[in-house]
Each structure stands twice: as C-alpha cells, then as structure tokens.
PDB file of C-alpha atoms and ligand atoms in Angstrom:
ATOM      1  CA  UNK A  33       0.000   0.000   0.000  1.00 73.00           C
ATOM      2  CA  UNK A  34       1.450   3.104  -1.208  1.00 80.00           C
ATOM      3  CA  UNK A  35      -0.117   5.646   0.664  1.00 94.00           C
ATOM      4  CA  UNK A  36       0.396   3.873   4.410  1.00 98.00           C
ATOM      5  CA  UNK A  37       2.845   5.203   6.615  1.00 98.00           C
ATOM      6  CA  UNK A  38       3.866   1.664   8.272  1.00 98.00           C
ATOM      7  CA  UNK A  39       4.150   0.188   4.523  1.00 98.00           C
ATOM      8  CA  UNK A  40       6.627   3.054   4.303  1.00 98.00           C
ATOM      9  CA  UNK A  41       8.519   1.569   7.145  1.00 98.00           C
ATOM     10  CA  UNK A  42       8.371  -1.501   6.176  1.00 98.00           C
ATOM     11  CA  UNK A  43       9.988  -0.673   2.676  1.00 97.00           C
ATOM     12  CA  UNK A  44      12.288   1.375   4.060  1.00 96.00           C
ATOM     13  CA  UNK A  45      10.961   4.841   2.760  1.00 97.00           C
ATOM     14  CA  UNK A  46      10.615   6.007   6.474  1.00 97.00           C
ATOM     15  CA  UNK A  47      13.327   4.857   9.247  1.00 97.00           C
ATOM     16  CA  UNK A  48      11.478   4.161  12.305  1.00 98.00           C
ATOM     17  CA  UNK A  49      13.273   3.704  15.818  1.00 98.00           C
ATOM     18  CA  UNK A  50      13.069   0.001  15.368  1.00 98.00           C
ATOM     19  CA  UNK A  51      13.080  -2.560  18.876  1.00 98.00           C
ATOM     20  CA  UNK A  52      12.566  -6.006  16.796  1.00 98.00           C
ATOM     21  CA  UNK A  53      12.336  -7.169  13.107  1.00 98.00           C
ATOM     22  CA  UNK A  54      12.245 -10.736  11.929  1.00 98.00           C
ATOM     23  CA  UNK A  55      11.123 -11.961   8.156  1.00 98.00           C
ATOM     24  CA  UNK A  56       7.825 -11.155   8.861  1.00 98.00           C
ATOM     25  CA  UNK A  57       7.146  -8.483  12.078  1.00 98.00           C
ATOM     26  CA  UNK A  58       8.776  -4.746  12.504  1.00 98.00           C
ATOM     27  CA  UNK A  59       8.640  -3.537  15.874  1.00 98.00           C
ATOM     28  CA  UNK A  60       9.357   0.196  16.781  1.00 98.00           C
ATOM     29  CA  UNK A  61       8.785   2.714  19.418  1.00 98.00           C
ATOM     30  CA  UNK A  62       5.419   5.018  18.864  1.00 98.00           C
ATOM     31  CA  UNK A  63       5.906   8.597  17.566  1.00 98.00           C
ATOM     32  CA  UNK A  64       3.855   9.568  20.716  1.00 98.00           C
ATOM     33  CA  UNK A  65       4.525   7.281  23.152  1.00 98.00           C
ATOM     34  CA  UNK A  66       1.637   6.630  26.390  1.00 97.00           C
ATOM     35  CA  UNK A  67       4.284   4.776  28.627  1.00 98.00           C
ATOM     36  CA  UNK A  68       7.834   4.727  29.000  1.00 98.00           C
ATOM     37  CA  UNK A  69       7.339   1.546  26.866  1.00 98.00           C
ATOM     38  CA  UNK A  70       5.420   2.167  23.777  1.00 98.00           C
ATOM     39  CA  UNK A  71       6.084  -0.461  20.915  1.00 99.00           C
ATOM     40  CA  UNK A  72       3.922  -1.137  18.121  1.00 99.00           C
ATOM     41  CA  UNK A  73       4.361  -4.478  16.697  1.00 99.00           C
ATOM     42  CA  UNK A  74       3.308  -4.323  12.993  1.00 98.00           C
ATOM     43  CA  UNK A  75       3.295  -7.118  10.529  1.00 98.00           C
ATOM     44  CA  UNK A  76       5.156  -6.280   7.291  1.00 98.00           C
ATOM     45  CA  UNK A  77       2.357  -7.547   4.896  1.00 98.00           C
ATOM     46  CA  UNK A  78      -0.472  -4.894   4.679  1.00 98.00           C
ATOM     47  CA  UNK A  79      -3.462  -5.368   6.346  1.00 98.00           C
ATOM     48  CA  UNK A  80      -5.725  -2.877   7.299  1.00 98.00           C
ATOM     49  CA  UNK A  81      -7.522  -3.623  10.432  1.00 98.00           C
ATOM     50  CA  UNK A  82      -7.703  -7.355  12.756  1.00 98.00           C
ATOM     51  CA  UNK A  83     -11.238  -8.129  10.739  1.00 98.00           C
ATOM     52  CA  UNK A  84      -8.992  -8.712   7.734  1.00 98.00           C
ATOM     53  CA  UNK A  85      -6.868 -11.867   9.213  1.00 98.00           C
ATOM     54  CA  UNK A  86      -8.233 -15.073   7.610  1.00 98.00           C
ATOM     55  CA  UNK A  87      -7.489 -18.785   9.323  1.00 98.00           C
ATOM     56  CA  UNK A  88      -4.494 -19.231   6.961  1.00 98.00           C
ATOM     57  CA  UNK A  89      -3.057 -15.929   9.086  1.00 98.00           C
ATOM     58  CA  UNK A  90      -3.358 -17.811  12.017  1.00 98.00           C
ATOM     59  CA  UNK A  91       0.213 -17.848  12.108  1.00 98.00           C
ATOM     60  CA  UNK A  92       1.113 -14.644  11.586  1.00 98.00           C
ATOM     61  CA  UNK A  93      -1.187 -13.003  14.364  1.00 98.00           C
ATOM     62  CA  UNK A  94       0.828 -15.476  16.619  1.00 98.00           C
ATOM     63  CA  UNK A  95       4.107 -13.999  15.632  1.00 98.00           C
ATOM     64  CA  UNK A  96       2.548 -10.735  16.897  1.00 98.00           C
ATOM     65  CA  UNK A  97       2.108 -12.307  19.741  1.00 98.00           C
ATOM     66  CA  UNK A  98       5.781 -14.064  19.736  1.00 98.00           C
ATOM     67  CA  UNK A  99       7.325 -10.714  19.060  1.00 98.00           C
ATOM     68  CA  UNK A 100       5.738  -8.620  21.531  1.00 98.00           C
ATOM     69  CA  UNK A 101       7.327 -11.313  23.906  1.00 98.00           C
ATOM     70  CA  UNK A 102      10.366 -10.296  22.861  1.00 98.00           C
ATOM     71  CA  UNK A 103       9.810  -6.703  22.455  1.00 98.00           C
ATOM     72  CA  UNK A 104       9.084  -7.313  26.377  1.00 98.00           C
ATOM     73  CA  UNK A 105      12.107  -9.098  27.378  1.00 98.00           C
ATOM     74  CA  UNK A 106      14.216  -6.308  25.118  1.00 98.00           C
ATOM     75  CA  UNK A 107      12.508  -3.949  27.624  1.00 98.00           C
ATOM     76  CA  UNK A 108      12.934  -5.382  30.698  1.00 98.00           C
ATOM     77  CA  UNK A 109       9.377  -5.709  31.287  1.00 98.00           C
ATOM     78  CA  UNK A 110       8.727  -9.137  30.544  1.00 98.00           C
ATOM     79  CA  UNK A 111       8.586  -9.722  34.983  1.00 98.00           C
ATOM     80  CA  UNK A 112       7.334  -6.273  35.566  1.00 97.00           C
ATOM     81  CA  UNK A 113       4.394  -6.570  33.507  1.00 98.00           C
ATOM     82  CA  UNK A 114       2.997  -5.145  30.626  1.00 98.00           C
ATOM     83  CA  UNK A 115      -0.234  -4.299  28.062  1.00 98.00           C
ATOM     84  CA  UNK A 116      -0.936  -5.834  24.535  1.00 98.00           C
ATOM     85  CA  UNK A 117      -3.437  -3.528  22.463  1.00 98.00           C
ATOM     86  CA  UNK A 118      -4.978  -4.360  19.384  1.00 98.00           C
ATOM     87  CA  UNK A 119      -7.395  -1.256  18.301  1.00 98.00           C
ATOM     88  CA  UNK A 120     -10.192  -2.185  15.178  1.00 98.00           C
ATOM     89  CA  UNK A 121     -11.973   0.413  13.961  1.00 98.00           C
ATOM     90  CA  UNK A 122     -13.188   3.454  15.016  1.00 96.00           C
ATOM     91  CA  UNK A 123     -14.986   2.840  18.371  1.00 96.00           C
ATOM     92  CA  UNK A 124     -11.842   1.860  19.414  1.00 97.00           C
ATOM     93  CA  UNK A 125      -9.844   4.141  18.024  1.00 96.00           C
ATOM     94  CA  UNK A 126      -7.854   2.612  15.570  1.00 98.00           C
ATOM     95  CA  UNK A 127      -6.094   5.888  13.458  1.00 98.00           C
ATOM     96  CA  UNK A 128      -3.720   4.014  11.600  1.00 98.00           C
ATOM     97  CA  UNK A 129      -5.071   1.535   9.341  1.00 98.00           C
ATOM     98  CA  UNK A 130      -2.285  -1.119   9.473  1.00 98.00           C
ATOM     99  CA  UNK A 131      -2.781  -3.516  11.959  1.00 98.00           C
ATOM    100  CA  UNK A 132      -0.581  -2.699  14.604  1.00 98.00           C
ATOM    101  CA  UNK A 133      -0.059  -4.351  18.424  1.00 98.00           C
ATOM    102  CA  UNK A 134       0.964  -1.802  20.945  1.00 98.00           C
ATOM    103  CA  UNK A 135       3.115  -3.005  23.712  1.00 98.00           C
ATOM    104  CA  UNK A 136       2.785  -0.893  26.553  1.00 98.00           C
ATOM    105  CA  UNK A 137       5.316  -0.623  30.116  1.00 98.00           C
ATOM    106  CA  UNK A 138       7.330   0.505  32.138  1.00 98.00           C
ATOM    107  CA  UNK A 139       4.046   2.070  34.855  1.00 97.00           C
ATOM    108  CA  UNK A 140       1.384   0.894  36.208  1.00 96.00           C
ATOM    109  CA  UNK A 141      -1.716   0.073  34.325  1.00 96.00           C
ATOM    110  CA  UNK A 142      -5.115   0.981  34.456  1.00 95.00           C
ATOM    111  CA  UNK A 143      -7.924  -1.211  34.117  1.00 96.00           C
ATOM    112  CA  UNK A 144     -10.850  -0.775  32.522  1.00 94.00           C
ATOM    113  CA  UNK A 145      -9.267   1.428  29.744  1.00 89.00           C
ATOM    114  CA  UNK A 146     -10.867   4.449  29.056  1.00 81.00           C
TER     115      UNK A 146
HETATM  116  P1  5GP B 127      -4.042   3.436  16.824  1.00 88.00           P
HETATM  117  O1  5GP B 127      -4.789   4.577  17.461  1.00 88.00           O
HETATM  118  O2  5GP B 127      -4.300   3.359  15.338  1.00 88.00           O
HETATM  119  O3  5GP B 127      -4.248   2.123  17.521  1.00 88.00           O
HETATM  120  O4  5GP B 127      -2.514   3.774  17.035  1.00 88.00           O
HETATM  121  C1  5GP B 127      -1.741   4.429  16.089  1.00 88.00           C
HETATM  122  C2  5GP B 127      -0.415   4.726  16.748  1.00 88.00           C
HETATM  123  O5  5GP B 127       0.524   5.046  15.746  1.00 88.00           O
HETATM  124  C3  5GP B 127      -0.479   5.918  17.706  1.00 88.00           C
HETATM  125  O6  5GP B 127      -0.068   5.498  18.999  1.00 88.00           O
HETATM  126  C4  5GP B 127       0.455   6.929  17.076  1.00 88.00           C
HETATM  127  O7  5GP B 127       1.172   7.677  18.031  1.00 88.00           O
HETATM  128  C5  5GP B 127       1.359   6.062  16.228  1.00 88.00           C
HETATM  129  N1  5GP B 127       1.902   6.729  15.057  1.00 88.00           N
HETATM  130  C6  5GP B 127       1.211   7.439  14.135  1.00 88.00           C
HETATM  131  N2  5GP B 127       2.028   7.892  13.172  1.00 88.00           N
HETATM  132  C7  5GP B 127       3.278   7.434  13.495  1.00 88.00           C
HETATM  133  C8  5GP B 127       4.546   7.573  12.888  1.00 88.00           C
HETATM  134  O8  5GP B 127       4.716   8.201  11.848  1.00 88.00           O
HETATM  135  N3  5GP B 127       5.602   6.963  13.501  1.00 88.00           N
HETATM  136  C9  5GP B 127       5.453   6.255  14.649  1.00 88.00           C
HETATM  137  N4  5GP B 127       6.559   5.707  15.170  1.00 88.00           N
HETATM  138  N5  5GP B 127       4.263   6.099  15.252  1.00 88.00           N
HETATM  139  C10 5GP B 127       3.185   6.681  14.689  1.00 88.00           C
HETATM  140 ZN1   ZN B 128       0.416  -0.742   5.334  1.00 88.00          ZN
END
C-alpha cells in the first residue's frame, strides 16, 4: 500500500526507531509514546484492520504475539508486567489503518481502559 505510513517503514521509505524485526514483524517505538514503553508491533504484509486476518493468518497473528514477547524481554518488562493492544476500527480508536499491536510498560496500568 502506497499511501500507508507503516508500509513506508516496512519498505524502508521512512526509518522508524526500530526494537525487533524478523522476516515477517517490525517492531518500533510510537511517535507519541503513552508509557515509558510504547512499541507497536506491525506485521510487514499490509493489512488494514484485525477483521482482515483469515485462518491461513493464524500464524502470523501469533508472531505478533511471539514478538511482543520479545519486544518485552528487550525492555525489561517481561517480569514487571505489561499491556498488549490491538485497536479495530473506530470505536476503538484505531487511526492508523495497518494492523498494529501496541506493547505498553514501564508504569502501572489501568484497568478498565478508558
Ligand atoms: P491506533 O490509534 O491506530 O491504535 O494507534 C496508532 C499509533 O501510531 C499511535 O499510537 C500513534 O502515536 C502512532 N503513530 C502514528 N504515526 C506514526 C509515525 O509516523 N511513527 C510512529 N513511530 N508512530 C506513529
Ligand atoms: Zn500498510
């Protein structure tokens, strides 16, 4: 996708502050970050929101998973403690339409989330 800013990082048009990359993940720190930890986990084939993974991505949305582990441990925060978010759509308040894990730490968390 042309036009999408994490595409861009992905094909190295922008340079993001990068934490983790692997064959198919990029992991860097958020432009405006909400924790001393903030990570977004991106995978580097385009797709715009969570409603778009299919069962044969079941592997990929694990290596999300895998590699916000390891963002965590990179961290220090994988005893501390620490926040996965996955925002779809709107209502939730997904801006950027590349599906992207945050990876919050590094204070305490709140729960419910506002
Ligand atoms: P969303 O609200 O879509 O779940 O989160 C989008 C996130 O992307 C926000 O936390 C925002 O700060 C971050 N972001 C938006 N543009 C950029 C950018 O150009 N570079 C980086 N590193 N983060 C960005
Ligand atoms: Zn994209």
């Amino acid at each position: 996708m042309s036009d999408c800013i994490f595409c861009k990082m992905v094909n190295g048009e922008i340079q993001p502050d990068v934490v983790y990359e692997d064959d198919q993940v990029l992991a860097f720190r958020d432009l405006n970050p909400q924790a001393p930890t903030h990570v977004l986990v991106i995978p580097k084939r385009h797709l715009s929101t969570t409603n778009d993974f299919q069962p044969e991505d079941a592997a990929l949305a694990g290596r999300l998973i895998l590699a916000a582990k390891k963002v965590a441990e990179i961290e220090g925060l994988d005893q501390r403690g620490y926040r996965m978010v996955l925002n779809c759509n709107a209502e939730a308040g997904q801006a950027v339409f590349h599906v992207h894990l945050h990876v919050l730490g590094g204070r305490a968390m709140k729960w419910p989330p506002g």
